[in-house]
Short mmCIF file of C-alpha atoms and ligand atoms in Angstrom, two decimals:
data_model
loop_
_atom_site.label_atom_id
_atom_site.label_comp_id
_atom_site.label_asym_id
_atom_site.label_seq_id
_atom_site.Cartn_x
_atom_site.Cartn_y
_atom_site.Cartn_z
CA MET A 1 14.77 2.09 -8.26
CA PHE A 2 16.62 1.65 -4.68
CA ALA A 3 18.92 -1.32 -3.94
CA VAL A 4 17.73 -3.02 0.01
CA THR A 5 20.57 -4.09 1.75
CA ALA A 6 20.95 -5.18 5.62
CA SER A 7 23.85 -3.67 8.55
CA SER A 8 25.03 -5.25 11.47
CA ILE A 9 23.85 -2.94 13.89
CA ALA A 10 27.44 -3.39 16.36
CA SER A 11 28.92 -1.77 12.88
CA LYS A 12 29.01 1.99 12.35
CA VAL A 13 25.63 3.50 10.91
CA SER A 14 26.76 4.13 6.94
CA SER A 15 23.54 6.19 6.72
CA ARG A 16 23.25 10.35 8.54
CA ASN A 17 19.16 9.87 7.86
CA VAL A 18 17.90 7.08 9.91
CA VAL A 19 14.28 5.62 11.03
CA VAL A 20 13.54 4.88 13.85
CA PHE A 21 10.50 2.75 15.60
CA VAL A 22 9.27 5.03 19.37
CA GLU A 23 6.38 3.87 21.65
CA GLU A 24 3.45 5.54 22.82
CA ASP A 25 3.89 5.61 26.48
CA LYS A 26 7.21 8.71 27.21
CA PHE A 27 8.46 8.01 23.87
CA SER A 28 10.47 4.44 24.82
CA PHE A 29 12.36 3.66 21.68
CA LEU A 30 12.05 0.04 20.21
CA PRO A 31 15.07 -2.13 21.23
CA LEU A 32 17.06 -1.77 18.55
CA SER A 33 16.31 1.97 18.06
CA LYS A 34 17.68 1.97 21.24
CA LYS A 35 21.59 1.91 19.86
CA LEU A 36 20.68 4.87 18.58
CA ASP A 37 23.55 8.01 20.19
CA GLY A 38 21.82 8.68 23.73
CA ALA A 39 22.95 12.25 22.69
CA VAL A 40 20.80 11.79 19.40
CA LYS A 41 18.35 10.28 21.26
CA LYS A 42 17.50 13.14 23.64
CA LYS A 43 17.78 15.65 20.63
CA ILE A 44 14.96 13.27 19.21
CA THR A 45 12.83 13.08 22.46
CA ASN A 46 13.08 17.04 22.62
CA VAL A 47 12.05 17.99 19.32
CA LEU A 48 8.52 14.75 19.53
CA GLU A 49 8.10 16.86 23.29
CA MET A 50 7.94 19.88 21.50
CA GLN A 51 6.13 19.20 18.74
CA ASN A 52 3.53 17.50 20.79
CA PHE A 53 4.13 14.13 19.08
CA LYS A 54 1.37 11.42 20.17
CA ALA A 55 3.53 8.29 19.23
CA SER A 56 -0.37 6.31 18.82
CA LYS A 57 0.38 3.49 15.94
CA GLY A 58 1.55 4.58 12.31
CA LYS A 59 1.92 7.83 13.26
CA SER A 60 4.71 9.77 11.75
CA THR A 61 7.05 12.69 11.98
CA ALA A 62 10.35 14.26 10.36
CA LEU A 63 12.36 15.73 12.37
CA PHE A 64 15.63 17.38 9.81
CA GLY A 65 18.60 19.07 11.08
CA LEU A 66 19.46 17.20 14.29
CA ASP A 67 22.60 17.26 13.69
CA GLY A 68 23.81 15.03 15.59
CA ASP A 69 26.39 12.57 16.16
CA GLY A 70 27.27 10.61 12.54
CA VAL A 71 22.81 11.83 12.53
CA ASP A 72 21.21 14.06 10.71
CA ASN A 73 17.85 13.65 10.34
CA VAL A 74 15.20 11.18 11.31
CA VAL A 75 11.87 9.89 10.24
CA VAL A 76 9.91 8.55 13.79
CA VAL A 77 7.46 6.43 13.70
CA GLY A 78 4.85 5.44 16.65
CA VAL A 79 3.25 2.01 17.14
CA GLY A 80 1.65 2.49 20.03
CA LYS A 81 2.21 -0.33 22.56
CA ALA A 82 4.93 -2.95 21.63
CA LYS A 83 3.34 -5.69 23.23
CA GLU A 84 0.60 -5.37 20.98
CA LEU A 85 2.40 -5.26 17.09
CA ILE A 86 1.44 -7.66 15.06
CA ARG A 87 3.47 -8.72 11.86
CA GLU A 88 0.86 -6.74 9.66
CA ASP A 89 1.67 -2.96 11.47
CA TRP A 90 5.73 -3.52 10.10
CA VAL A 91 3.60 -3.18 7.03
CA HIS A 92 1.92 -0.80 7.73
CA PHE A 93 5.17 1.64 8.77
CA GLY A 94 6.99 0.39 6.08
CA ILE A 95 4.26 2.20 4.06
CA SER A 96 3.76 5.80 5.86
CA VAL A 97 7.50 5.08 5.63
CA GLY A 98 8.21 4.06 1.76
CA LYS A 99 5.29 7.13 1.60
CA ARG A 100 7.34 10.25 3.14
CA LEU A 101 10.42 8.87 1.23
CA ASP A 102 9.13 9.64 -1.89
CA LYS A 103 9.33 12.65 -1.15
CA LEU A 104 12.32 13.55 0.53
CA THR A 105 15.66 14.17 -1.37
CA PHE A 106 17.52 11.05 0.77
CA LYS A 107 19.52 9.52 -0.87
CA ASP A 108 19.43 6.83 2.00
CA ILE A 109 18.32 6.14 5.25
CA ALA A 110 18.76 2.73 7.55
CA ALA A 111 15.94 2.04 9.88
CA TYR A 112 16.09 -0.18 12.88
CA VAL A 113 13.73 -2.33 11.80
CA GLY A 114 15.27 -5.83 11.68
CA GLU A 115 14.40 -7.06 15.56
CA ASP A 116 13.65 -10.20 13.79
CA ASN A 117 13.74 -11.39 9.39
CA ASP A 118 10.25 -11.89 9.45
CA THR A 119 9.98 -7.94 11.14
CA ALA A 120 12.33 -6.50 8.36
CA CYS A 121 10.28 -8.09 5.76
CA ALA A 122 7.26 -7.27 6.56
CA PHE A 123 8.30 -3.85 6.67
CA ILE A 124 10.39 -4.22 3.19
CA GLU A 125 6.92 -4.84 2.05
CA GLY A 126 5.62 -2.19 3.31
CA PHE A 127 7.94 0.48 2.18
CA TYR A 128 7.89 -0.69 -1.23
CA LEU A 129 3.57 0.27 -1.30
CA GLY A 130 4.26 3.82 -0.07
CA ALA A 131 6.91 4.14 -2.56
CA TYR A 132 5.24 2.82 -4.99
CA ARG A 133 3.87 5.57 -8.32
CA PHE A 134 1.44 5.17 -11.10
CA GLU A 135 2.39 8.37 -13.24
CA GLN A 136 3.49 6.77 -17.41
CA PHE A 137 -0.20 9.30 -18.26
CA LYS A 138 1.29 12.27 -16.29
CA SER A 139 2.87 14.36 -18.84
CA LYS A 140 4.61 16.60 -16.16
CA PRO A 141 5.25 13.62 -13.07
CA LEU A 142 7.23 14.24 -10.10
CA PRO A 143 11.63 14.45 -9.43
CA ALA A 144 12.00 10.93 -9.84
CA CYS A 145 12.30 8.89 -5.97
CA SER A 146 15.67 10.05 -4.42
CA LEU A 147 16.41 7.63 -2.94
CA LYS A 148 19.80 4.88 -4.23
CA LYS A 149 20.00 2.79 -0.73
CA LEU A 150 17.86 1.48 2.15
CA VAL A 151 19.81 -0.30 4.84
CA LEU A 152 18.39 -2.53 7.40
CA LEU A 153 19.71 -1.90 10.71
CA ALA A 154 19.63 -5.59 12.31
CA GLU A 155 20.99 -8.16 14.70
CA ALA A 156 24.15 -10.22 13.45
CA GLU A 157 22.30 -13.45 13.13
CA VAL A 158 18.71 -11.83 11.01
CA VAL A 159 21.92 -9.82 9.11
CA LYS A 160 22.44 -13.69 7.83
CA GLU A 161 19.07 -14.12 7.79
CA LEU A 162 18.09 -11.10 5.18
CA LYS A 163 20.89 -12.16 3.17
CA THR A 164 18.84 -14.27 1.53
CA SER A 165 15.26 -13.13 2.88
CA ILE A 166 16.22 -9.50 1.16
CA PRO A 167 16.16 -10.73 -2.20
CA LYS A 168 12.83 -13.04 -2.37
CA THR A 169 11.05 -10.49 -0.43
CA VAL A 170 12.01 -7.72 -3.12
CA ALA A 171 10.56 -9.71 -6.36
CA LEU A 172 7.49 -10.39 -4.14
CA ALA A 173 7.29 -6.66 -3.59
CA GLU A 174 8.67 -6.56 -7.46
CA ALA A 175 5.99 -8.58 -8.30
CA GLN A 176 3.25 -6.68 -5.77
CA ALA A 177 4.01 -3.07 -8.19
CA GLN A 178 3.45 -4.38 -11.41
CA VAL A 179 0.10 -5.73 -10.82
CA ARG A 180 -0.99 -3.03 -9.46
CA ASP A 181 0.82 -1.14 -12.68
CA PHE A 182 -1.67 -3.73 -14.33
CA VAL A 183 -5.30 -2.42 -12.58
CA ASN A 184 -4.24 1.16 -12.57
CA LEU A 185 -3.79 0.56 -16.29
CA PRO A 186 -6.61 1.75 -18.61
CA SER A 187 -8.36 -0.34 -21.31
CA ASN A 188 -7.54 0.55 -24.01
CA ILE A 189 -4.01 -0.07 -23.54
CA ALA A 190 -4.99 -3.08 -20.70
CA ASN A 191 -6.88 -5.34 -22.89
CA PRO A 192 -7.23 -9.07 -22.83
CA GLU A 193 -3.98 -9.15 -25.68
CA TYR A 194 -2.17 -6.97 -23.35
CA LEU A 195 -2.16 -9.14 -20.90
CA ALA A 196 -1.24 -12.49 -22.31
CA SER A 197 1.40 -10.84 -23.61
CA GLU A 198 2.63 -9.07 -20.78
CA ALA A 199 2.25 -12.98 -20.39
CA LYS A 200 4.34 -14.01 -22.00
CA LYS A 201 7.26 -12.37 -21.20
CA LEU A 202 7.15 -14.63 -17.91
CA LYS A 203 8.59 -17.70 -20.17
CA LYS A 204 12.27 -15.85 -19.77
CA LEU A 205 11.41 -16.56 -16.05
CA GLY A 206 11.36 -20.16 -16.96
CA LEU A 207 7.80 -20.56 -16.86
CA SER A 208 5.35 -22.51 -19.25
CA VAL A 209 3.49 -19.91 -20.60
CA GLU A 210 -0.28 -20.50 -23.58
CA VAL A 211 -2.15 -18.31 -24.76
CA LEU A 212 -5.87 -19.68 -26.10
CA ASP A 213 -7.12 -16.53 -28.00
CA GLU A 214 -10.97 -15.87 -29.01
CA LYS A 215 -11.24 -18.83 -31.72
CA LYS A 216 -10.00 -22.27 -29.24
CA LEU A 217 -11.98 -20.90 -27.43
CA ALA A 218 -14.68 -21.17 -29.26
CA LYS A 219 -13.89 -24.66 -30.38
CA LEU A 220 -12.97 -25.46 -26.80
CA GLY A 221 -16.79 -24.90 -26.09
CA MET A 222 -15.88 -22.49 -23.68
CA ASN A 223 -19.20 -20.37 -24.82
CA LEU A 224 -19.56 -18.96 -21.17
CA MET A 225 -16.82 -16.51 -21.72
CA MET A 226 -16.73 -16.53 -25.25
CA ALA A 227 -20.42 -15.12 -24.36
CA VAL A 228 -19.48 -12.14 -22.06
CA GLY A 229 -15.94 -11.61 -24.48
CA LYS A 230 -18.16 -10.71 -27.59
CA GLY A 231 -19.39 -7.63 -28.38
CA ALA A 232 -15.50 -6.18 -27.66
CA ALA A 233 -13.90 -5.60 -31.13
CA GLU A 234 -11.93 -7.42 -32.77
CA LYS A 235 -8.12 -5.80 -31.40
CA ASP A 236 -10.70 -7.26 -27.74
CA GLN A 237 -11.41 -10.29 -27.49
CA PRO A 238 -11.16 -13.05 -25.11
CA ARG A 239 -8.11 -14.94 -24.30
CA LEU A 240 -7.35 -17.87 -22.09
CA VAL A 241 -3.72 -17.53 -20.57
CA ILE A 242 -2.28 -20.32 -18.88
CA ILE A 243 0.90 -20.31 -17.09
CA LYS A 244 3.01 -23.24 -15.64
CA TYR A 245 5.22 -23.46 -13.34
CA THR A 246 6.20 -26.64 -12.18
CA GLY A 247 8.42 -25.60 -9.11
CA ALA A 248 8.58 -29.27 -7.23
CA GLY A 249 9.34 -32.38 -9.84
CA LYS A 250 6.71 -33.27 -12.60
CA LYS A 251 5.60 -35.78 -10.54
CA GLU A 252 4.02 -34.03 -8.12
CA PRO A 253 0.34 -32.97 -8.26
CA TYR A 254 -0.34 -28.59 -9.74
CA ARG A 255 -2.55 -25.93 -7.53
CA ALA A 256 -4.64 -24.39 -9.53
CA LEU A 257 -4.95 -20.16 -9.06
CA VAL A 258 -7.79 -18.89 -11.60
CA GLY A 259 -8.42 -15.00 -11.98
CA LYS A 260 -10.85 -13.06 -12.87
CA GLY A 261 -9.22 -10.59 -15.38
CA VAL A 262 -12.50 -8.38 -17.37
CA MET A 263 -10.34 -6.54 -18.52
CA PHE A 264 -13.54 -4.00 -18.36
CA ASP A 265 -16.93 -3.84 -17.39
CA THR A 266 -19.54 -1.19 -19.12
CA GLY A 267 -22.36 -4.17 -16.95
CA GLY A 268 -23.19 -5.26 -21.06
CA TYR A 269 -26.50 -4.34 -21.95
CA ASN A 270 -27.77 -4.07 -18.47
CA VAL A 271 -25.50 -1.39 -18.53
CA LYS A 272 -24.04 0.14 -15.62
CA PRO A 273 -24.91 3.82 -14.39
CA GLY A 274 -21.97 6.22 -15.17
CA LYS A 275 -20.77 5.95 -11.08
CA TYR A 276 -20.64 2.29 -11.00
CA MET A 277 -18.81 1.89 -14.08
CA GLN A 278 -15.93 4.29 -13.01
CA GLY A 279 -13.18 1.54 -11.77
CA MET A 280 -14.38 -1.51 -13.83
CA LYS A 281 -10.77 -1.21 -15.76
CA ALA A 282 -10.00 -2.96 -12.48
CA ASP A 283 -12.13 -5.26 -13.16
CA MET A 284 -9.41 -7.34 -13.84
CA GLY A 285 -7.73 -7.44 -10.34
CA GLY A 286 -8.16 -11.15 -9.62
CA ALA A 287 -6.23 -12.43 -13.29
CA ALA A 288 -3.71 -9.16 -12.64
CA ALA A 289 -3.27 -11.09 -8.79
CA VAL A 290 -2.29 -14.66 -9.97
CA PHE A 291 -0.35 -13.07 -12.79
CA GLY A 292 2.32 -11.35 -9.59
CA THR A 293 1.95 -14.88 -7.64
CA MET A 294 3.02 -16.71 -11.13
CA ARG A 295 6.17 -14.25 -11.30
CA ALA A 296 7.09 -14.42 -7.31
CA ILE A 297 6.84 -17.89 -6.70
CA VAL A 298 9.34 -18.89 -9.23
CA GLU A 299 11.19 -15.45 -8.12
CA ARG A 300 11.04 -16.87 -4.90
CA LYS A 301 12.43 -20.72 -5.94
CA VAL A 302 9.28 -21.80 -4.05
CA PRO A 303 9.51 -25.88 -4.42
CA ILE A 304 5.68 -26.22 -5.63
CA ASN A 305 3.62 -26.76 -9.22
CA VAL A 306 1.53 -24.60 -9.53
CA ILE A 307 -0.88 -23.61 -12.82
CA GLY A 308 -2.21 -19.73 -13.25
CA VAL A 309 -4.97 -19.31 -15.69
CA LEU A 310 -6.42 -15.64 -17.14
CA GLY A 311 -9.81 -15.23 -17.77
CA CYS A 312 -9.31 -12.67 -19.61
CA ALA A 313 -12.22 -10.72 -21.65
CA MET A 314 -14.43 -7.42 -22.54
CA ASN A 315 -18.06 -6.60 -21.35
CA MET A 316 -19.19 -4.98 -23.46
CA ILE A 317 -22.35 -3.63 -25.96
CA SER A 318 -22.25 -4.42 -29.73
CA ARG A 319 -25.15 -6.24 -32.16
CA ASP A 320 -22.84 -9.43 -31.01
CA ALA A 321 -22.93 -8.64 -27.70
CA PHE A 322 -25.06 -11.66 -24.72
CA ILE A 323 -28.21 -10.31 -24.11
CA ASP A 324 -31.16 -11.47 -21.15
CA ASP A 325 -32.71 -14.75 -21.84
CA GLU A 326 -30.02 -16.29 -23.80
CA VAL A 327 -28.84 -20.22 -23.31
CA TYR A 328 -25.09 -20.61 -23.55
CA THR A 329 -23.21 -24.05 -22.37
CA GLY A 330 -20.83 -24.19 -20.78
CA TYR A 331 -17.10 -26.41 -21.20
CA ASN A 332 -18.75 -29.58 -18.70
CA GLY A 333 -21.92 -29.18 -20.85
CA LYS A 334 -23.98 -27.24 -18.01
CA THR A 335 -26.60 -24.47 -19.32
CA VAL A 336 -27.16 -20.52 -18.80
CA GLU A 337 -30.00 -18.45 -18.41
CA ILE A 338 -29.32 -14.59 -19.00
CA GLY A 339 -30.39 -12.53 -17.10
CA HIS A 340 -27.86 -9.94 -15.90
CA THR A 341 -24.70 -9.44 -18.14
CA ASP A 342 -23.25 -7.73 -15.81
CA ALA A 343 -22.69 -10.43 -13.33
CA GLU A 344 -20.45 -11.18 -16.61
CA GLY A 345 -17.91 -12.04 -14.07
CA ARG A 346 -18.87 -15.78 -13.16
CA MET A 347 -19.13 -17.31 -16.45
CA VAL A 348 -15.77 -15.76 -17.54
CA LEU A 349 -14.42 -17.99 -14.24
CA ALA A 350 -16.95 -20.49 -14.97
CA ASP A 351 -15.32 -22.45 -17.41
CA ALA A 352 -11.97 -20.88 -17.23
CA MET A 353 -11.77 -23.26 -13.74
CA ALA A 354 -13.88 -26.53 -15.69
CA TYR A 355 -11.35 -26.52 -18.29
CA THR A 356 -8.09 -26.08 -15.52
CA ILE A 357 -10.04 -29.08 -14.31
CA ASP A 358 -10.01 -30.95 -16.71
CA LYS A 359 -7.29 -30.56 -18.80
CA TYR A 360 -4.62 -30.19 -15.79
CA LYS A 361 -6.70 -32.23 -12.55
CA PRO A 362 -5.35 -29.65 -9.51
CA SER A 363 -4.95 -31.03 -6.28
CA GLU A 364 -7.37 -27.51 -5.77
CA ILE A 365 -8.18 -24.37 -7.45
CA ILE A 366 -8.66 -20.57 -6.09
CA ASP A 367 -9.92 -18.46 -7.72
CA LEU A 368 -9.87 -14.41 -7.11
CA ALA A 369 -11.99 -12.35 -8.50
CA THR A 370 -13.45 -8.44 -8.02
CA LEU A 371 -17.06 -10.83 -8.22
CA THR A 372 -20.11 -8.84 -6.40
CA GLY A 373 -20.68 -4.92 -5.12
CA ALA A 374 -22.20 -7.11 -2.19
CA ILE A 375 -18.88 -7.91 -1.00
CA LEU A 376 -18.78 -4.70 -0.53
CA VAL A 377 -21.79 -4.21 1.21
CA ALA A 378 -20.74 -7.29 3.77
CA LEU A 379 -17.74 -6.63 4.85
CA ALA A 380 -16.57 -3.18 3.40
CA GLY A 381 -13.51 -3.81 1.99
CA LYS A 382 -11.54 -4.82 4.54
CA TYR A 383 -12.02 -8.08 4.12
CA GLY A 384 -12.14 -9.80 0.72
CA GLY A 385 -14.59 -12.81 0.93
CA LEU A 386 -14.18 -16.63 0.82
CA PHE A 387 -15.53 -18.99 -0.53
CA SER A 388 -15.24 -22.50 -0.57
CA ASN A 389 -15.78 -26.27 0.00
CA ALA A 390 -12.70 -26.79 1.68
CA ASP A 391 -12.55 -25.92 5.90
CA ALA A 392 -8.50 -27.16 5.52
CA LEU A 393 -7.96 -24.79 2.87
CA SER A 394 -9.85 -21.80 4.74
CA GLU A 395 -8.57 -22.11 7.78
CA LYS A 396 -5.00 -21.83 6.05
CA LEU A 397 -5.31 -19.09 3.52
CA LEU A 398 -7.85 -17.33 7.00
CA ALA A 399 -4.53 -17.55 8.66
CA SER A 400 -2.31 -16.63 5.65
CA GLY A 401 -4.50 -13.44 5.96
CA LYS A 402 -4.33 -12.67 8.95
CA LYS A 403 -0.21 -12.29 8.34
CA THR A 404 0.25 -10.58 5.05
CA GLY A 405 -2.54 -8.18 6.99
CA GLU A 406 -4.79 -9.65 3.13
CA GLN A 407 -7.29 -10.47 5.35
CA LEU A 408 -10.78 -12.46 4.11
CA TRP A 409 -13.48 -13.34 5.80
CA ARG A 410 -15.70 -16.74 5.25
CA MET A 411 -18.43 -16.50 3.45
CA PRO A 412 -21.73 -19.14 3.51
CA VAL A 413 -22.40 -21.59 0.46
CA ASP A 414 -25.05 -23.50 0.88
CA ASP A 415 -26.89 -24.36 -1.79
CA ASP A 416 -30.04 -22.74 -1.39
CA PHE A 417 -27.63 -19.55 -2.69
CA LEU A 418 -28.38 -21.10 -6.12
CA ALA A 419 -30.01 -18.87 -8.92
CA LYS A 420 -32.74 -21.50 -10.73
CA SER A 421 -33.63 -20.99 -13.72
CA ASP A 422 -36.85 -22.70 -15.51
CA ILE A 423 -35.16 -23.40 -19.05
CA ALA A 424 -31.42 -24.67 -18.32
CA ASP A 425 -29.81 -25.86 -15.41
CA MET A 426 -29.29 -22.12 -14.17
CA ASN A 427 -29.39 -18.85 -13.78
CA ASN A 428 -26.64 -16.07 -13.85
CA ASP A 429 -28.58 -13.52 -12.41
CA GLY A 430 -28.03 -12.51 -8.32
CA LYS A 431 -30.94 -12.53 -6.01
CA PRO A 432 -32.42 -9.56 -4.03
CA TYR A 433 -30.36 -10.70 -0.98
CA GLY A 434 -26.48 -12.85 -0.07
CA GLY A 435 -25.67 -11.81 -4.23
CA SER A 436 -21.81 -12.64 -2.61
CA SER A 437 -23.14 -16.61 -1.93
CA VAL A 438 -24.79 -16.92 -4.73
CA ALA A 439 -22.31 -15.78 -7.52
CA ALA A 440 -19.82 -18.21 -5.11
CA LEU A 441 -22.85 -21.05 -5.68
CA PHE A 442 -22.85 -20.36 -9.28
CA LEU A 443 -19.00 -20.73 -9.58
CA LYS A 444 -19.31 -24.13 -7.23
CA GLN A 445 -21.38 -25.42 -9.95
CA PHE A 446 -17.97 -25.77 -12.52
CA VAL A 447 -15.46 -26.86 -9.96
CA GLY A 448 -17.18 -30.50 -9.06
CA ASP A 449 -15.37 -32.46 -5.45
CA THR A 450 -12.38 -30.21 -6.09
CA PRO A 451 -11.64 -28.65 -3.14
CA TRP A 452 -12.25 -24.77 -3.81
CA ALA A 453 -11.78 -21.89 -2.39
CA HIS A 454 -13.17 -18.53 -4.46
CA LEU A 455 -12.16 -14.98 -3.05
CA ASP A 456 -14.19 -12.31 -3.69
CA ILE A 457 -11.23 -9.18 -3.77
CA ALA A 458 -13.99 -6.55 -5.18
CA GLY A 459 -13.56 -3.60 -2.84
CA MET A 460 -9.90 -5.18 -2.42
CA ALA A 461 -7.94 -4.86 -5.51
CA MET A 462 -8.73 -0.75 -6.13
CA ALA A 463 -8.42 1.10 -3.19
CA ASP A 464 -11.54 3.98 -3.22
CA LYS A 465 -12.68 6.01 -0.15
CA ALA A 466 -14.69 4.18 1.58
CA SER A 467 -13.12 0.59 1.27
CA MET A 468 -9.19 0.01 1.20
CA ALA A 469 -8.21 3.94 1.48
CA LYS A 470 -9.67 3.57 5.31
CA ARG A 471 -7.53 0.27 6.36
CA PHE A 472 -4.19 1.29 4.00
CA PRO A 473 -4.81 6.08 4.33
CA SER A 474 -2.05 5.67 1.80
CA LEU A 475 -2.43 3.45 -0.91
CA GLU A 476 -4.90 4.61 -3.79
CA GLY A 477 -5.52 2.97 -7.00
CA GLY A 478 -4.47 -1.07 -7.74
CA THR A 479 -3.52 -2.73 -3.79
CA GLY A 480 -1.64 -5.85 -5.43
CA PHE A 481 -4.56 -7.38 -2.91
CA GLY A 482 -3.87 -11.41 -2.59
CA VAL A 483 -0.33 -11.47 -4.21
CA ARG A 484 1.02 -11.67 -0.90
CA LEU A 485 -1.57 -13.53 0.30
CA LEU A 486 -0.76 -15.94 -1.99
CA VAL A 487 2.53 -16.72 -1.81
CA ASP A 488 2.40 -17.09 1.68
CA TYR A 489 0.37 -19.83 1.31
CA LEU A 490 1.52 -21.58 -1.06
CA GLU A 491 5.53 -21.39 0.75
CA SER A 492 3.83 -22.50 4.04
CA GLU A 493 2.76 -25.15 1.40
CA ALA A 494 5.50 -25.69 -0.06
CA SER A 495 7.41 -26.13 3.93
CA LYS A 496 5.64 -29.41 4.46
N1 LIG B 1 -17.08 -6.54 -11.88
C1 LIG B 1 -18.48 -6.44 -10.84
C2 LIG B 1 -18.41 -5.95 -9.21
C3 LIG B 1 -17.88 -4.86 -9.28
C4 LIG B 1 -18.42 -4.31 -7.86
C5 LIG B 1 -16.08 -5.11 -8.90
C6 LIG B 1 -17.77 -2.73 -7.17
C7 LIG B 1 -15.73 -4.13 -8.08
C8 LIG B 1 -16.37 -2.50 -7.42
C9 LIG B 1 -19.95 -7.50 -11.40
O1 LIG B 1 -19.38 -7.56 -12.85
C10 LIG B 1 -20.73 -7.08 -11.50
O2 LIG B 1 -20.92 -5.90 -11.65
N2 LIG B 1 -21.31 -7.84 -10.10
C11 LIG B 1 -22.76 -7.66 -10.13
C12 LIG B 1 -23.68 -8.92 -10.01
C13 LIG B 1 -25.13 -8.16 -10.58
C14 LIG B 1 -25.48 -8.31 -11.59
C15 LIG B 1 -25.72 -9.65 -10.30
C16 LIG B 1 -23.10 -7.03 -8.99
O3 LIG B 1 -22.05 -6.93 -7.31
O4 LIG B 1 -23.67 -5.47 -8.44
MG1 LIG B 2 -20.42 -7.10 -13.85
ZN1 LIG B 3 -17.64 -7.93 -12.71
#
């Protein structure tokens, strides 16, 4: 692991390796990068011209052995047109530099990035995303990343701000990396008990953690969650994990975050065909994001109260598994007829949310779930789907999405989408069209009047070739989607 520090642009640059940012138009350097020694600048420009390098947005190249005054090696990042840059772009630049650095043997590097505090933080977020690897199952992993020090060169007054914002950003980035690990871990390791035991480790950060096991869940009447999870082996039985963070004093109300933690989704008796089953270890991406958000907000000391709930189960096939036509009564007394055992996520969330609302009376509830393939059809993995009964909450989440680059798009939740049942209050199956709204309407039956937002993050939690990979060319596997979005949202709420 490397350390991140900030250094004033006025003092001597301590590293012989630097990252500079260049505009498309005639290789003009961004203001801070301009402060490079003129001789070096000239050399960089010459080599770029020789390479016929196009400094379009996000394109990067590395120049070695320039032997300039104080600078040997340069990573050049094209920014396109500087005027059009938004914060998200700096995350992308960070990703591409982080990815590149992971493969080079530099021990340190300095980046001319601190035009302002927020830009620098966005770059760090991206850098961690790009430098991330998941290699624990390789018997011969690649050599460890050699980087020991990332220095952000900034204006003196920005350096002051960075002194406090760097540790916070690193905490966020490390939380997101842990979320990515969870998503990438296969379910023969990451089962419900695994996530529960990882959550218990959060106690040492000052969070309170409670785990309800299958016996307690059955006793409490969480029969929808149990229906999904009861087909799994004894060691893989459901867990409801409740993580409590009191950052604003006991008198303040709590907000709730609830995550779908289906550690593997076979589809149940309505079994998924192979090509759709692959990757379903990531069906706990919502729960993982809630976990990471809780970890990040305690480390960043956000003055707010939040309950994070992880609904963990495995959707498996056995003689005890749930089957079509059965009827189950949820924690809130509503009855559900099973029309499809692959529509399991909504059942887990239904009980987890009804219980959270009943027990903790949160002022609002946000759930995150890899809930429907239909959201990928609609939004292509470019946006997560946002479904909500609360306009103000929606607006704020959309704004945080824009800011962090973890973007959402609002979708309809009209009552017409509810899947009806002849014999019970509702059916868990989809209808042929609008599957994501149908799922959202199911969830809506379990939140009552509480302001609620449901984020359907199927296709966002895990980058595959068809979805996220297009937007973040260097992100593979688990993405950690949701952590930066939620932390930004909670922080802007706390600062009110
Ligand atoms: N976990 C899946 C949704 C999913 C699909 C996540 C693709 C990530 C990528 C969910 O449990 C599911 O199977 N949904 C069904 C619902 C249907 C049976 C009503 C779907 O989307 O097909
Ligand atoms: Mg399913
Ligand atoms: Zn699922």
